[in-house]
Amino acid sequence: MSSVSTDVARVLIAGSWRNASPQSTFHATDPNLNSALPETFPVSTWDDCEAALDAAAAAAVELRKLPAEKIANFLCLYADKIDSAKDSLVDAAFAETGLARSPRLADVELPRTSNQLRAAAEACRTGNWALPTIDTKAGIRSCYRPLGPVCVFGPNNFPFAFGSVSGGDFAAAIAAGNPVIGKANSSHPETTRLFAELALEAVQETGLPEATVQLLYRTDHADGERLVSDPRVGATGYTGSRSAGLTLKAAADRAGKPIYLELSSVNPVVITPGALAQRGDAIVKDFVTSVLMGTGQFCTNPGMVLLVANNDTEAFITAVKEQFESTAAGTLLSPAVTKSLGKSIQTLASLGAELLTGGGDPEPDRCAMANTLMRVDGTTFLSDPEGFQTEAFGNASVVVVANDLSQLCEVIGQLEGNLTGCIYSAEDGSEERDVEQISFALEPKVGRLLNDKMPTGVAVSPAMNHGGPYPATGHPGFTAVGVPASLLRFGKLTSFDNVRQDRLPALLQDDAPTDETMRLIDGQWRTGSV
Amino acid sequence: MSSVSTDVARVLIAGSWRNASPQSTFHATDPNLNSALPETFPVSTWDDCEAALDAAAAAAVELRKLPAEKIANFLCLYADKIDSAKDSLVDAAFAETGLARSPRLADVELPRTSNQLRAAAEACRTGNWALPTIDTKAGIRSCYRPLGPVCVFGPNNFPFAFGSVSGGDFAAAIAAGNPVIGKANSSHPETTRLFAELALEAVQETGLPEATVQLLYRTDHADGERLVSDPRVGATGYTGSRSAGLTLKAAADRAGKPIYLELSSVNPVVITPGALAQRGDAIVKDFVTSVLMGTGQFCTNPGMVLLVANNDTEAFITAVKEQFESTAAGTLLSPAVTKSLGKSIQTLASLGAELLTGGGDPEPDRCAMANTLMRVDGTTFLSDPEGFQTEAFGNASVVVVANDLSQLCEVIGQLEGNLTGCIYSAEDGSEERDVEQISFALEPKVGRLLNDKMPTGVAVSPAMNHGGPYPATGHPGFTAVGVPASLLRFGKLTSFDNVRQDRLPALLQDDAPTDETMRLIDGQWRTGSV
């Protein structure tokens, strides 16, 4: 391997930065300049995957032997290191993603990332994520246990908070006691590399197995499929494009390996006539802010607005159009995102959506498209519901104008699974019957139902569900955000039946492992010992 | 449809017993006589599935509107009706399965079935299955909500307790608020029909939507695949053969529909030298009872025993062989089970397992095979681990004799996912280091780890896990037994973000819906209102 150029970034396997088993190389792009960045990254062959899998499998065994406290210490130390390295992380991410240094990267996403790791550490330390359940009469005790090495494929749009070796899936997998093999998103490999360096330091300083965190940059598709279905893997977390995600899902499904996906979502926002009549201007502002924030590159970006035809609706559309036109278009994350957004807009237009503003060609000197608003009536939507739900990821949204409430509900009934759905309605209670009907149709379609609020904020709360029915995700029972619930994805339910006291996991022994540990003991959730 | 012979049993769709859209017909077999029973049952075409799906989708909407109390009332009334109809249910099941009337059917399985329904009713009434979570500061509340119509494919071996319209999957799906489309197991259609009659009565008397419980007897394979992947379906519960289950899984996976499977398991039992030395005779008795009970037709039947070569092991094997030979072989459930058992024994023998007793041809006049014990050494096992894990469902078991502890752990390392794994060891603590090694290797392979106890009893406890890693089931995070945990399979996690108080589900409103409802309110599990 020493013949590989030292100019190519090294992969992190089994605690050491090694030259990759090279297949080819790639560069990330600076989207503000639409030009390649200097660092060269390797596309690994299966040899690297094989080495990482072996090391991860061994690390998984060691991790199961360690006290939870030790894993929690790692997560906290890593969080501290991230906070300390803020400037270099922000520089790298800005160069690779074009996201604003401040407030976005430095003041919002970075603190969210380190705080997420700390919240996961707390869930790990108390064991409260694992739903420890003790039935003293039957002599049976159960909890969720680590399920084995987790592969994390992070998305392009959150280089920190959903990063392969720094984000929510990573934090959840580690806190549940599993090693992680991170696959960097190809649009920000250098940022991911910096995180992996910090993680390795924290691993070493807290005495975790060195292969607890490993990093590859890219593999070919076939090796990706082989990776998620390998017998050594416990589960996979994937956030990204629908097509790549579904290919990985098919491979994992065939092997009986859990894979948690976050694929696509248009996040419908329903605005009732009463809401528009009472506070149309405020809702225009809410909506424009939500759809253009981060150049619309959020999983929960409101890509579809559902309205009922009337004068207020026309006024709403006109006002949104004006604000789209008067607001400078932000930079998109990468040439791939720009291309995909252009293609989605074309698809929607070709189906019959009217282009109210935007569209056209991307800017030549940076990754950017004009803010785009499209319009379709309910009848046209219903002629091709699948087509009109094409996700336009970026600073674009589609307004669907239904003839009446009944058609509005018909449109909702044709929606695919989404992460979120919002309802803005009159504040005086005058529309409760209509809202009941809308809520009833919308709730089964979405993971999170909102009232009078745009969906783009995803609070880290135990009650958060960042999930939803297929194809928003692969399973309607799991969330990617919200500690401790997100950890359950990476746990294996295990019962211990008549198992001798001193052989039980600490979480299930008579003595409570921490003062904060809540356990379902003989039917009551409580702290304290048995 | 009136041209169809009234001799063919009717399917239950949308609250009425209708003539099936007929494709062909079939009969169940009395396994005690190895002859066809008189009742004729239809193989439905897609028309029946379509009608059932439409009705179920409408029922799902209605069920979401009902108070939990009403669904709980149905489950309790149905349980009472089952208890009252004991004699006819036992007669039908005895004729169709050959399982002993008493104690098995009348005194064990029937009370388990009605009590399971009552436990599910209680979980439904309190909402405690749905993990209601309230974050007052963030204004977000979440719980599991019904996910839509559930298809239940019940197994052959528990005509009551795992029956398509009476068993654990049924109870869990209904208690979670979903209608059920039951697909009767073809070996006991008449028993299933009797349950559906009782269920329909209870549905009508408690005022649930009539399509809450529907019943088909059989479809062709293509229609089964279409059913589990239909957009109107929320999820599927399947217990049965691995090949049919994997075909359904592939179809459901492609459509992004959850499917919960219980497929196959050899349930390894490890017996250490210390255990044999101290209480070999007692363990022989435990083992023989466990493996021959119900003619070995339990999902958790100990189909594999792992031992270390020594004189006590030889004595154990000899004693088990003698007891297998001196115990009359029970009746198997059906000609299909008999055929499959014979085939598995042949496969194991052809790979090199030594036939110690049993094997041979099935009995001609009833469904039965001699009690069968086979033996293989560790080295031979390791030459084809997959082959030697062929499940021999019935009164048969394979003894694997390892050279030493190290080889024993190597064998365990090669095991597929199983529902259970047991360790019998010395009671004086003299083997703790060895047991730690064995436990550590075995735990990741099984859903339930037992000490000094055979796996065949599956207590209905909140701490029970009747699940396990693939291919024992399709996902290591879920259990098919144990209320309330088993209900989570049929729930969709839903967050309500800033949703107005009176629009929230009762479970998430400030006022606690029942005095027993436990909710995670601002980080504390407790009863009472917000």
PDB file of C-alpha atoms in Angstrom, chain A residues 61 64-65 131 133-135 138 140-142 144-145 147 249 253-256 258 260 279 423 425-429 432 435 439-441 443-453 457 459 461-465 469-470 474-479 488 491-500 502-503 518 520 523-525, chain B residues 61 64-65 131 133-135 138 140-142 144-145 147 249 253-256 258 260 279 423 425-429 432 435 439-441 443-453 457 459 461-465 469-470 474-479 488 491-500 502-503 518 520 523-525:
ATOM      1  CA  VAL A  61     -17.639  -7.661  21.421  1.00  0.00           C
ATOM      2  CA  ARG A  64     -20.557  -5.085  25.164  1.00  0.00           C
ATOM      3  CA  LYS A  65     -18.172  -5.784  28.039  1.00  0.00           C
ATOM      4  CA  LEU A 131     -36.679   0.201  28.302  1.00  0.00           C
ATOM      5  CA  THR A 133     -38.309  -4.298  32.137  1.00  0.00           C
ATOM      6  CA  ILE A 134     -38.304  -6.582  35.158  1.00  0.00           C
ATOM      7  CA  ASP A 135     -40.944  -9.170  35.981  1.00  0.00           C
ATOM      8  CA  ALA A 138     -42.042 -14.678  36.155  1.00  0.00           C
ATOM      9  CA  ILE A 140     -37.876 -12.667  33.299  1.00  0.00           C
ATOM     10  CA  ARG A 141     -36.061  -9.411  32.600  1.00  0.00           C
ATOM     11  CA  SER A 142     -35.611  -7.668  29.272  1.00  0.00           C
ATOM     12  CA  TYR A 144     -32.609  -3.483  24.422  1.00  0.00           C
ATOM     13  CA  ARG A 145     -28.996  -4.522  23.936  1.00  0.00           C
ATOM     14  CA  LEU A 147     -27.147  -5.164  17.976  1.00  0.00           C
ATOM     15  CA  LYS A 249     -32.682  -1.199   1.440  1.00  0.00           C
ATOM     16  CA  ASP A 253     -33.787  -6.579   3.403  1.00  0.00           C
ATOM     17  CA  ARG A 254     -32.614  -9.650   1.523  1.00  0.00           C
ATOM     18  CA  ALA A 255     -30.099 -10.326   4.279  1.00  0.00           C
ATOM     19  CA  GLY A 256     -32.597  -9.662   7.094  1.00  0.00           C
ATOM     20  CA  PRO A 258     -32.377  -3.665   9.714  1.00  0.00           C
ATOM     21  CA  TYR A 260     -33.219   2.849   8.815  1.00  0.00           C
ATOM     22  CA  ARG A 279     -53.392  36.208   9.342  1.00  0.00           C
ATOM     23  CA  ILE A 423     -52.203  22.616   9.325  1.00  0.00           C
ATOM     24  CA  SER A 425     -56.261  27.208  10.578  1.00  0.00           C
ATOM     25  CA  ALA A 426     -58.437  29.908  12.109  1.00  0.00           C
ATOM     26  CA  GLU A 427     -57.551  30.697  15.694  1.00  0.00           C
ATOM     27  CA  ASP A 428     -61.115  31.296  16.820  1.00  0.00           C
ATOM     28  CA  GLY A 429     -62.259  27.693  16.598  1.00  0.00           C
ATOM     29  CA  GLU A 432     -62.810  22.848  13.912  1.00  0.00           C
ATOM     30  CA  VAL A 435     -59.746  20.782  10.604  1.00  0.00           C
ATOM     31  CA  SER A 439     -56.199  16.154  10.439  1.00  0.00           C
ATOM     32  CA  PHE A 440     -57.815  12.791  10.120  1.00  0.00           C
ATOM     33  CA  ALA A 441     -56.721  12.474   6.516  1.00  0.00           C
ATOM     34  CA  GLU A 443     -52.175  12.140  10.310  1.00  0.00           C
ATOM     35  CA  PRO A 444     -51.702   8.654   8.806  1.00  0.00           C
ATOM     36  CA  LYS A 445     -49.510  10.140   6.091  1.00  0.00           C
ATOM     37  CA  VAL A 446     -46.980  11.880   8.311  1.00  0.00           C
ATOM     38  CA  GLY A 447     -44.559  11.215  11.141  1.00  0.00           C
ATOM     39  CA  ARG A 448     -45.135  14.622  12.740  1.00  0.00           C
ATOM     40  CA  LEU A 449     -48.305  16.650  12.595  1.00  0.00           C
ATOM     41  CA  LEU A 450     -47.946  20.373  13.266  1.00  0.00           C
ATOM     42  CA  ASN A 451     -50.436  23.134  13.936  1.00  0.00           C
ATOM     43  CA  ASP A 452     -49.819  26.760  12.995  1.00  0.00           C
ATOM     44  CA  LYS A 453     -46.098  26.232  12.644  1.00  0.00           C
ATOM     45  CA  GLY A 457     -37.317  23.110  13.043  1.00  0.00           C
ATOM     46  CA  ALA A 459     -36.261  19.965  18.128  1.00  0.00           C
ATOM     47  CA  SER A 461     -36.974  16.240  22.281  1.00  0.00           C
ATOM     48  CA  PRO A 462     -37.981  12.822  23.626  1.00  0.00           C
ATOM     49  CA  ALA A 463     -41.340  13.481  21.969  1.00  0.00           C
ATOM     50  CA  MET A 464     -39.872  14.313  18.549  1.00  0.00           C
ATOM     51  CA  ASN A 465     -40.534  11.972  15.659  1.00  0.00           C
ATOM     52  CA  PRO A 469     -44.437   6.179   6.703  1.00  0.00           C
ATOM     53  CA  TYR A 470     -42.680   4.888   3.608  1.00  0.00           C
ATOM     54  CA  GLY A 474     -38.396   2.601   5.698  1.00  0.00           C
ATOM     55  CA  HIS A 475     -40.469   1.901   8.839  1.00  0.00           C
ATOM     56  CA  PRO A 476     -43.158   4.010  10.526  1.00  0.00           C
ATOM     57  CA  GLY A 477     -42.158   2.995  14.057  1.00  0.00           C
ATOM     58  CA  PHE A 478     -38.789   4.716  14.384  1.00  0.00           C
ATOM     59  CA  THR A 479     -37.384   8.202  14.719  1.00  0.00           C
ATOM     60  CA  LEU A 488     -33.996   2.011  19.843  1.00  0.00           C
ATOM     61  CA  GLY A 491     -30.931  -2.082  19.897  1.00  0.00           C
ATOM     62  CA  LYS A 492     -31.806  -5.748  19.912  1.00  0.00           C
ATOM     63  CA  LEU A 493     -34.571  -6.704  22.323  1.00  0.00           C
ATOM     64  CA  THR A 494     -33.289  -9.442  24.625  1.00  0.00           C
ATOM     65  CA  SER A 495     -35.004 -11.338  27.413  1.00  0.00           C
ATOM     66  CA  PHE A 496     -33.103 -12.956  30.234  1.00  0.00           C
ATOM     67  CA  ASP A 497     -35.192 -15.816  31.561  1.00  0.00           C
ATOM     68  CA  ASN A 498     -34.208 -17.300  34.908  1.00  0.00           C
ATOM     69  CA  VAL A 499     -30.719 -15.898  34.353  1.00  0.00           C
ATOM     70  CA  ARG A 500     -28.650 -15.806  37.514  1.00  0.00           C
ATOM     71  CA  ASP A 502     -24.659 -11.827  38.652  1.00  0.00           C
ATOM     72  CA  ARG A 503     -24.810 -12.844  35.009  1.00  0.00           C
ATOM     73  CA  MET A 518     -36.165   4.311  35.126  1.00  0.00           C
ATOM     74  CA  LEU A 520     -40.587  -0.972  34.410  1.00  0.00           C
ATOM     75  CA  GLY A 523     -45.705  -2.994  36.015  1.00  0.00           C
ATOM     76  CA  GLN A 524     -44.527   0.340  37.425  1.00  0.00           C
ATOM     77  CA  TRP A 525     -42.002   2.672  35.842  1.00  0.00           C
TER      78      TRP A 525
ATOM     79  CA  VAL B  61     -60.628   5.094   9.761  1.00  0.00           C
ATOM     80  CA  ARG B  64     -59.207   5.645  14.932  1.00  0.00           C
ATOM     81  CA  LYS B  65     -62.230   7.692  15.951  1.00  0.00           C
ATOM     82  CA  LEU B 131     -45.321   5.040  25.161  1.00  0.00           C
ATOM     83  CA  THR B 133     -44.423  11.086  25.740  1.00  0.00           C
ATOM     84  CA  ILE B 134     -45.075  14.705  26.589  1.00  0.00           C
ATOM     85  CA  ASP B 135     -42.535  17.516  26.394  1.00  0.00           C
ATOM     86  CA  ALA B 138     -40.962  22.064  23.505  1.00  0.00           C
ATOM     87  CA  ILE B 140     -44.311  18.331  21.401  1.00  0.00           C
ATOM     88  CA  ARG B 141     -46.179  15.166  22.318  1.00  0.00           C
ATOM     89  CA  SER B 142     -45.820  11.725  20.801  1.00  0.00           C
ATOM     90  CA  TYR B 144     -47.701   5.172  18.873  1.00  0.00           C
ATOM     91  CA  ARG B 145     -50.882   5.315  16.848  1.00  0.00           C
ATOM     92  CA  LEU B 147     -50.839   2.011  11.500  1.00  0.00           C
ATOM     93  CA  LYS B 249     -41.177 -10.588   3.308  1.00  0.00           C
ATOM     94  CA  ASP B 253     -40.157  -5.051   1.805  1.00  0.00           C
ATOM     95  CA  ARG B 254     -40.395  -3.899  -1.786  1.00  0.00           C
ATOM     96  CA  ALA B 255     -43.521  -1.947  -0.894  1.00  0.00           C
ATOM     97  CA  GLY B 256     -42.042  -0.499   2.314  1.00  0.00           C
ATOM     98  CA  PRO B 258     -43.626  -3.665   7.829  1.00  0.00           C
ATOM     99  CA  TYR B 260     -43.216  -9.245  11.365  1.00  0.00           C
ATOM    100  CA  ARG B 279     -27.485 -33.154  37.866  1.00  0.00           C
ATOM    101  CA  ILE B 423     -27.265 -22.566  29.268  1.00  0.00           C
ATOM    102  CA  SER B 425     -24.212 -25.006  34.145  1.00  0.00           C
ATOM    103  CA  ALA B 426     -22.860 -25.984  37.553  1.00  0.00           C
ATOM    104  CA  GLU B 427     -24.828 -24.518  40.422  1.00  0.00           C
ATOM    105  CA  ASP B 428     -21.815 -23.939  42.657  1.00  0.00           C
ATOM    106  CA  GLY B 429     -20.306 -21.110  40.621  1.00  0.00           C
ATOM    107  CA  GLU B 432     -18.516 -18.888  35.859  1.00  0.00           C
ATOM    108  CA  VAL B 435     -20.281 -19.570  31.282  1.00  0.00           C
ATOM    109  CA  SER B 439     -23.155 -16.387  27.321  1.00  0.00           C
ATOM    110  CA  PHE B 440     -21.189 -13.774  25.519  1.00  0.00           C
ATOM    111  CA  ALA B 441     -21.158 -15.820  22.342  1.00  0.00           C
ATOM    112  CA  GLU B 443     -26.562 -13.706  23.625  1.00  0.00           C
ATOM    113  CA  PRO B 444     -26.214 -11.928  20.258  1.00  0.00           C
ATOM    114  CA  LYS B 445     -27.657 -14.978  18.519  1.00  0.00           C
ATOM    115  CA  VAL B 446     -30.892 -15.247  20.487  1.00  0.00           C
ATOM    116  CA  GLY B 447     -33.942 -13.256  21.481  1.00  0.00           C
ATOM    117  CA  ARG B 448     -34.202 -14.899  24.895  1.00  0.00           C
ATOM    118  CA  LEU B 449     -31.347 -16.274  26.932  1.00  0.00           C
ATOM    119  CA  LEU B 450     -32.246 -18.842  29.590  1.00  0.00           C
ATOM    120  CA  ASN B 451     -30.343 -20.352  32.479  1.00  0.00           C
ATOM    121  CA  ASP B 452     -31.022 -23.850  33.796  1.00  0.00           C
ATOM    122  CA  LYS B 453     -34.400 -24.022  32.134  1.00  0.00           C
ATOM    123  CA  GLY B 457     -42.563 -22.231  28.009  1.00  0.00           C
ATOM    124  CA  ALA B 459     -44.745 -16.776  29.541  1.00  0.00           C
ATOM    125  CA  SER B 461     -44.914 -11.225  30.561  1.00  0.00           C
ATOM    126  CA  PRO B 462     -44.017  -7.615  29.770  1.00  0.00           C
ATOM    127  CA  ALA B 463     -40.394  -8.798  29.922  1.00  0.00           C
ATOM    128  CA  MET B 464     -40.865 -11.680  27.472  1.00  0.00           C
ATOM    129  CA  ASN B 465     -39.165 -11.519  24.106  1.00  0.00           C
ATOM    130  CA  PRO B 469     -32.280 -12.004  15.091  1.00  0.00           C
ATOM    131  CA  TYR B 470     -32.923 -13.054  11.507  1.00  0.00           C
ATOM    132  CA  GLY B 474     -37.354 -10.406  10.414  1.00  0.00           C
ATOM    133  CA  HIS B 475     -36.230  -7.739  12.907  1.00  0.00           C
ATOM    134  CA  PRO B 476     -34.390  -8.101  16.227  1.00  0.00           C
ATOM    135  CA  GLY B 477     -36.252  -5.256  17.934  1.00  0.00           C
ATOM    136  CA  PHE B 478     -39.728  -6.750  18.238  1.00  0.00           C
ATOM    137  CA  THR B 479     -41.516  -9.445  20.188  1.00  0.00           C
ATOM    138  CA  LEU B 488     -45.596  -1.795  19.240  1.00  0.00           C
ATOM    139  CA  GLY B 491     -48.098   1.145  15.893  1.00  0.00           C
ATOM    140  CA  LYS B 492     -46.901   4.141  13.929  1.00  0.00           C
ATOM    141  CA  LEU B 493     -44.881   6.640  15.943  1.00  0.00           C
ATOM    142  CA  THR B 494     -46.492  10.057  15.606  1.00  0.00           C
ATOM    143  CA  SER B 495     -45.474  13.432  17.014  1.00  0.00           C
ATOM    144  CA  PHE B 496     -47.924  16.219  17.572  1.00  0.00           C
ATOM    145  CA  ASP B 497     -46.022  19.490  17.424  1.00  0.00           C
ATOM    146  CA  ASN B 498     -47.792  22.592  18.710  1.00  0.00           C
ATOM    147  CA  VAL B 499     -51.101  20.815  18.142  1.00  0.00           C
ATOM    148  CA  ARG B 500     -54.006  22.437  19.929  1.00  0.00           C
ATOM    149  CA  ASP B 502     -58.538  19.592  22.031  1.00  0.00           C
ATOM    150  CA  ARG B 503     -57.229  18.195  18.751  1.00  0.00           C
ATOM    151  CA  MET B 518     -48.204   5.898  32.551  1.00  0.00           C
ATOM    152  CA  LEU B 520     -43.241  10.081  30.097  1.00  0.00           C
ATOM    153  CA  GLY B 523     -38.629  13.151  31.555  1.00  0.00           C
ATOM    154  CA  GLN B 524     -40.510  11.259  34.291  1.00  0.00           C
ATOM    155  CA  TRP B 525     -42.702   8.217  33.790  1.00  0.00           C
TER     156      TRP B 525
END
